[in-house]
XYZ file of C-alpha atoms in Angstrom:
436
model
C -41.822 44.922 47.134
C -39.001 45.382 44.563
C -36.207 42.861 44.278
C -33.131 43.387 46.494
C -35.128 45.768 48.748
C -34.515 45.652 52.488
C -37.306 44.044 54.567
C -36.871 43.799 58.328
C -33.122 44.225 57.826
C -32.896 41.398 55.273
C -32.470 41.384 51.492
C -35.585 40.030 49.789
C -34.521 37.268 47.349
C -36.605 36.654 44.181
C -38.780 33.552 44.236
C -38.470 30.686 41.729
C -41.613 31.786 39.909
C -40.277 35.312 39.627
C -36.987 34.059 38.131
C -38.801 31.906 35.590
C -41.006 34.838 34.630
C -37.972 37.078 34.177
C -36.225 34.405 31.991
C -39.238 34.200 29.694
C -39.177 37.949 29.117
C -35.494 37.801 27.969
C -35.079 37.578 24.191
C -33.088 34.703 22.736
C -30.003 35.886 20.853
C -30.732 35.940 17.122
C -28.582 33.779 14.845
C -27.318 35.406 11.660
C -29.902 34.696 8.985
C -27.240 33.271 6.663
C -26.297 30.498 9.101
C -29.696 29.746 10.596
C -30.040 26.339 8.826
C -26.438 25.169 9.212
C -27.555 22.698 11.877
C -29.789 21.005 9.315
C -26.971 20.757 6.770
C -24.721 19.262 9.431
C -27.319 16.668 10.435
C -27.863 15.431 6.865
C -24.113 15.365 6.189
C -23.287 13.336 9.302
C -26.069 10.899 8.374
C -24.479 10.584 4.904
C -27.674 11.810 3.267
C -25.640 13.594 0.624
C -28.361 13.987 -2.002
C -30.688 15.872 0.359
C -27.745 17.762 1.808
C -26.669 19.000 -1.639
C -30.184 20.262 -2.388
C -30.294 22.202 0.893
C -26.773 23.537 0.322
C -27.765 24.946 -3.064
C -30.819 26.600 -1.494
C -28.680 28.181 1.226
C -26.054 29.383 -1.239
C -28.760 30.926 -3.420
C -30.304 32.730 -0.436
C -26.947 33.994 0.821
C -25.590 34.795 -2.664
C -22.767 32.305 -2.028
C -21.739 33.841 1.315
C -22.586 30.865 3.556
C -19.179 29.604 4.665
C -20.382 26.296 6.130
C -22.508 25.464 3.071
C -19.511 25.993 0.775
C -17.338 23.893 3.101
C -19.765 20.949 3.165
C -20.278 21.183 -0.587
C -16.519 20.826 -1.056
C -16.399 17.754 1.187
C -19.276 16.074 -0.670
C -17.841 16.853 -4.108
C -14.481 15.398 -3.070
C -16.186 12.193 -1.935
C -17.779 12.009 -5.384
C -14.360 12.306 -7.013
C -14.880 15.884 -8.263
C -11.683 17.259 -6.761
C -11.446 20.399 -8.907
C -15.049 21.352 -8.076
C -14.378 20.713 -4.397
C -11.356 23.021 -4.585
C -13.581 25.781 -5.994
C -16.028 25.337 -3.100
C -13.279 25.490 -0.457
C -11.874 28.614 -2.093
C -15.345 30.177 -1.938
C -15.485 29.348 1.771
C -12.016 30.877 2.208
C -13.190 34.109 0.566
C -16.026 34.331 3.093
C -13.745 33.641 6.071
C -10.016 33.693 5.425
C -9.190 33.314 9.136
C -10.638 29.799 9.385
C -7.676 27.404 9.207
C -9.912 24.479 8.174
C -10.676 26.194 4.860
C -6.956 26.507 4.110
C -6.306 22.861 5.102
C -9.023 21.604 2.785
C -7.714 23.728 -0.096
C -4.270 22.226 0.490
C -5.673 18.694 0.650
C -7.483 19.134 -2.676
C -4.303 20.486 -4.253
C -2.382 17.473 -2.941
C -4.951 15.094 -4.416
C -4.720 16.895 -7.766
C -0.932 16.499 -7.829
C -0.139 20.191 -7.295
C 2.350 19.362 -4.570
C 4.227 22.670 -4.485
C 1.006 24.675 -4.218
C -0.185 22.261 -1.528
C 3.012 22.911 0.463
C 2.414 26.662 0.234
C -1.173 26.234 1.415
C -0.201 24.032 4.360
C 2.518 26.494 5.394
C -0.101 29.246 5.349
C -2.393 27.045 7.466
C 0.457 26.493 9.935
C 0.882 30.268 10.278
C -2.896 30.782 10.688
C -3.538 28.157 13.358
C -3.344 29.217 17.002
C -2.256 25.832 18.384
C 0.201 23.472 16.625
C -1.708 21.005 14.438
C -0.242 17.533 13.907
C -2.353 16.996 10.787
C -0.760 19.990 9.049
C 2.759 18.664 9.668
C 1.744 15.142 8.625
C 0.238 16.443 5.376
C 3.315 18.587 4.748
C 5.407 15.430 5.105
C 3.232 13.677 2.519
C 3.738 16.588 0.122
C 7.517 16.484 0.566
C 7.497 12.712 -0.086
C 5.714 13.361 -3.393
C 8.344 16.009 -4.185
C 11.088 13.471 -3.297
C 12.386 15.717 -0.506
C 12.680 12.864 1.966
C 14.783 14.632 4.607
C 12.276 17.483 4.897
C 9.467 14.915 4.961
C 11.079 13.122 7.902
C 11.353 16.412 9.819
C 7.637 17.078 9.357
C 6.631 13.546 10.356
C 8.791 13.741 13.501
C 7.193 17.069 14.403
C 3.754 15.530 13.876
C 4.666 12.606 16.153
C 5.565 15.079 18.918
C 2.046 16.578 18.734
C -0.139 13.460 18.624
C -0.547 9.810 19.523
C -2.203 9.046 16.186
C -0.584 6.203 14.242
C -0.522 7.950 10.840
C 2.731 9.968 11.245
C 4.486 6.891 12.690
C 3.489 4.803 9.667
C 4.447 7.560 7.234
C 7.885 8.050 8.841
C 8.562 4.305 8.811
C 7.631 4.130 5.111
C 10.123 6.896 4.302
C 12.829 4.929 6.118
C 11.856 1.858 4.088
C 12.126 3.885 0.871
C 15.713 4.691 1.859
C 16.387 1.030 2.837
C 16.881 2.079 6.480
C 15.396 -1.127 7.881
C 16.593 -0.697 11.483
C 15.263 2.875 11.718
C 11.921 1.804 10.269
C 11.653 -1.061 12.761
C 12.396 1.325 15.649
C 9.605 3.653 14.492
C 7.093 0.788 14.349
C 8.113 -0.393 17.829
C 7.793 3.184 19.161
C 4.312 3.344 17.627
C 3.310 0.156 19.466
C 4.436 1.755 22.736
C 2.736 5.115 22.328
C -0.372 4.457 20.226
C -3.471 2.873 21.731
C -4.048 -0.160 19.520
C -7.504 -1.093 18.206
C -9.006 -2.533 15.051
C -8.761 0.864 13.337
C -4.977 1.148 13.581
C -4.053 -2.503 13.118
C -1.751 -1.532 10.267
C 1.157 -0.995 12.656
C 1.301 -4.760 13.248
C 0.715 -5.425 9.550
C 3.531 -3.212 8.284
C 5.916 -4.418 10.988
C 5.128 -7.979 9.873
C 5.892 -7.067 6.263
C 9.204 -5.581 7.408
C 10.133 -8.799 9.243
C 9.110 -10.789 6.161
C 11.366 -8.617 4.014
C 14.427 -9.271 6.190
C 13.646 -12.998 6.426
C 12.487 -13.161 10.053
C 9.543 -15.452 9.280
C 8.597 -16.274 12.881
C 8.248 -12.661 14.006
C 6.466 -11.762 10.781
C 3.955 -14.550 11.382
C 3.372 -13.291 14.940
C 2.659 -9.752 13.739
C 0.257 -10.952 11.040
C -1.486 -13.117 13.638
C -1.938 -10.088 15.893
C -3.365 -8.134 12.959
C -5.879 -10.894 12.268
C -6.809 -10.967 15.975
C -7.986 -7.355 15.649
C -9.494 -7.812 12.157
C -10.013 -11.405 11.056
C -10.963 -10.350 7.520
C -7.918 -8.164 6.832
C -6.889 -9.292 3.346
C -3.490 -7.579 3.593
C -2.638 -9.866 6.517
C -4.329 -13.005 5.144
C -2.185 -13.038 1.991
C 1.246 -13.036 3.710
C 0.060 -15.545 6.358
C -1.097 -17.889 3.610
C 2.138 -17.263 1.687
C 4.242 -18.284 4.709
C 2.204 -21.495 5.037
C 2.590 -22.087 1.311
C 6.386 -21.727 1.574
C 6.314 -24.451 4.248
C 4.385 -26.727 1.823
C 1.183 -26.542 3.894
C -0.868 -26.070 0.741
C -4.293 -27.006 2.111
C -4.006 -24.581 5.040
C -2.786 -21.852 2.694
C -5.679 -22.484 0.313
C -8.174 -22.141 3.186
C -6.736 -18.670 3.916
C -6.754 -17.737 0.238
C -10.410 -18.796 0.073
C -11.311 -16.209 2.735
C -9.218 -13.561 0.980
C -10.881 -14.333 -2.365
C -14.224 -13.226 -0.920
C -12.691 -9.851 -0.008
C -10.423 -9.191 -3.008
C -11.669 -11.437 -5.851
C -9.831 -9.390 -8.494
C -6.373 -9.541 -6.912
C -3.739 -10.786 -9.336
C -1.327 -11.663 -6.494
C -4.016 -13.778 -4.802
C -4.733 -15.898 -7.882
C -1.032 -16.235 -8.637
C -0.428 -17.700 -5.173
C -3.489 -19.965 -5.435
C -2.172 -21.226 -8.755
C 1.237 -22.048 -7.257
C -0.472 -23.871 -4.373
C -2.187 -26.124 -6.904
C 1.148 -26.468 -8.711
C 2.717 -27.652 -5.449
C -0.107 -30.202 -5.106
C 0.640 -31.278 -8.732
C -2.827 -30.263 -9.873
C -1.511 -28.624 -13.018
C -4.809 -27.949 -14.809
C -6.148 -26.006 -11.811
C -2.786 -24.253 -11.435
C -2.731 -23.082 -15.069
C -6.352 -21.927 -14.817
C -5.635 -19.773 -11.723
C -2.405 -18.402 -13.178
C -4.194 -17.412 -16.384
C -6.765 -15.561 -14.285
C -3.944 -13.745 -12.458
C -2.432 -12.821 -15.846
C -5.823 -11.583 -17.081
C -6.239 -9.365 -14.017
C -2.741 -7.870 -14.395
C -1.321 -8.478 -17.880
C 1.912 -6.564 -17.161
C 2.794 -8.403 -13.938
C 5.919 -10.570 -13.991
C 5.060 -13.453 -11.654
C 1.893 -14.816 -13.365
C 3.553 -15.136 -16.791
C 6.779 -16.478 -15.286
C 4.886 -19.110 -13.293
C 2.785 -19.983 -16.344
C 6.044 -20.635 -18.198
C 7.155 -22.986 -15.399
C 3.788 -24.788 -15.395
C 3.768 -25.297 -19.171
C 7.367 -26.552 -19.117
C 6.428 -29.036 -16.383
C 3.421 -30.310 -18.356
C 5.455 -30.720 -21.562
C 4.105 -27.738 -23.505
C 7.284 -25.860 -24.524
C 5.613 -23.714 -27.204
C 3.125 -22.243 -24.707
C 5.915 -21.927 -22.145
C 8.063 -19.948 -24.609
C 5.212 -17.484 -25.271
C 4.720 -16.676 -21.592
C 8.439 -16.634 -20.836
C 8.940 -14.041 -23.586
C 6.333 -11.934 -21.797
C 8.233 -12.474 -18.530
C 11.459 -11.300 -20.186
C 9.708 -8.129 -21.350
C 8.304 -7.543 -17.862
C 11.684 -7.900 -16.102
C 14.535 -7.678 -18.575
C 17.195 -7.676 -15.817
C 16.028 -10.953 -14.267
C 18.147 -13.923 -15.469
C 15.693 -16.715 -14.577
C 13.118 -16.180 -17.372
C 16.025 -16.195 -19.885
C 17.177 -19.521 -18.433
C 13.730 -21.106 -18.705
C 13.191 -19.602 -22.158
C 16.448 -21.243 -23.268
C 15.219 -24.610 -21.982
C 11.865 -24.191 -23.751
C 13.557 -23.293 -27.045
C 15.864 -26.321 -26.716
C 12.807 -28.573 -26.457
C 11.500 -26.887 -29.613
C 14.852 -27.719 -31.317
C 15.705 -24.042 -31.649
C 19.283 -24.445 -30.428
C 20.456 -21.073 -31.761
C 17.728 -19.204 -29.879
C 18.402 -21.326 -26.815
C 22.102 -20.354 -26.819
C 21.197 -16.650 -27.114
C 18.765 -16.863 -24.180
C 21.231 -18.695 -21.941
C 24.058 -16.383 -22.974
C 21.920 -13.449 -21.768
C 21.133 -15.264 -18.499
C 24.860 -15.961 -18.005
C 25.756 -12.303 -18.604
C 23.223 -11.210 -15.964
C 24.259 -13.797 -13.350
C 27.611 -15.334 -14.338
C 28.216 -17.358 -11.150
C 24.874 -19.102 -10.743
C 25.427 -22.918 -10.814
C 22.024 -23.653 -12.373
C 22.632 -21.250 -15.248
C 26.202 -22.503 -15.770
C 25.276 -26.197 -16.027
C 22.415 -25.530 -18.451
C 24.572 -23.163 -20.507
C 27.303 -25.784 -20.745
C 24.806 -28.471 -21.836
C 23.360 -26.236 -24.569
C 26.816 -25.257 -25.839
C 27.760 -28.945 -26.006
C 24.544 -29.716 -27.909
C 25.431 -27.093 -30.534
C 28.951 -28.482 -30.940
C 30.767 -25.638 -29.165
C 32.969 -27.926 -27.103
C 35.604 -25.330 -26.190
C 33.083 -22.826 -24.869
C 31.265 -25.594 -22.996
C 34.527 -26.663 -21.340
C 35.215 -23.076 -20.227
C 31.766 -22.737 -18.684
C 32.104 -26.126 -16.991
C 35.509 -25.134 -15.632
C 33.952 -22.017 -14.076
C 31.255 -24.223 -12.529
C 33.873 -26.582 -11.064
C 35.673 -23.615 -9.487
C 32.419 -22.535 -7.837
C 31.666 -26.084 -6.622
C 35.081 -26.194 -4.970
C 34.071 -23.215 -2.816
C 30.376 -23.733 -2.091
C 27.989 -26.661 -1.881
C 25.640 -26.958 -4.834
C 22.608 -29.095 -5.521
C 23.458 -32.802 -5.852
C 21.719 -33.056 -9.232
C 23.835 -30.194 -10.613
C 27.037 -31.832 -9.318
C 26.158 -35.184 -10.906
C 25.253 -33.537 -14.217
C 28.539 -31.574 -14.203
C 30.491 -34.793 -13.621
C 28.776 -36.595 -16.507
C 29.257 -33.623 -18.845
C 32.946 -33.352 -17.879
C 33.527 -37.032 -18.778
C 31.685 -36.557 -22.090
C 33.713 -33.472 -23.036
C 36.997 -35.253 -22.226
C 35.988 -38.187 -24.427
C 35.135 -35.802 -27.272
C 38.543 -34.120 -26.986
C 40.318 -37.507 -27.033
C 38.352 -38.630 -30.063
C 39.196 -35.444 -31.972
C 42.888 -35.829 -31.131
């Protein structure tokens, strides 16, 4: 009897075996021949088997005469991972030619342009992607914000980051917006963004950087306790986070807990052994423990890793002055002056090193430059007055000492500076009396 025929007033339903037999007779829908092996490309790519994946991609592109959209797309991703950004751009453009309606092709073209430094073209591509997409995409607005930051259009960047925040709970637009506020020295606004991120973003070990950057913000404004708490939270999620280990160790170092700081630096050294900042801090820990040979060795390594950095050469100058090696100190302090010509402290120390080398003329020039950069610093004033007295310039020394006395009448200065000023004042008065 045929299906759906009436039997005794009832509709005859097909049996299970009949349904299975009918399903077998139905033909499976044919996949387009160009895309029939896309599943295999995807499997090798997700397994990070890039060498095999590239071979298969080339085979598919040859068969399809370059018209396999997915093969071109994956080829672009792999080439970008290999650092061949221009080649990856060509592959994404080939995929776009095959299917111009796919927004992912446009986004990847824009991302490659951004990586190549073509920020204006990247903005145009992202705006096109925004018009193409059906639903609002937070990643497009976040990437647009990054482009505007590169173009130094910070107000437009903030608008894009805020729009991205409205569309997602991902931490990236929060961090980017806070960084823009930090670039504009808007500390309160940046802190509010970080706190909002902690409320709205689900925290795990992948987005621990919210705590880290908030800790760096607190450290910048001098709130050491809160900074330490944020770094501790970061390390709770990722105990080997070098970006949190360094500031934690630095805070301990500032509190003269050198052994504890060194234990943290030891862990960080296994993660970032070529960090100049790490070896600079290790060197100053040894300097604090008065282990000067170890300190100089670590500071020289920091200088080797970053020859243009200011702190390693400046600290080497301090270490050599402390160990009675003024010639070596003068060499490194000259490098410090070249690294930061607007900083008065290397000029001050260079003047002291040259005085020990009996180069009084050079010493006066160095301290005169330090005084011009920071004319009301008590440490600079007392040393400048001493050097001027040593060169026989009694009148100038008296003027500098008078300025120092005016400052000491208003603020409290170091006891050693006050005692030295008193002794020098008595000496200058005696010299004036003797000349009269």
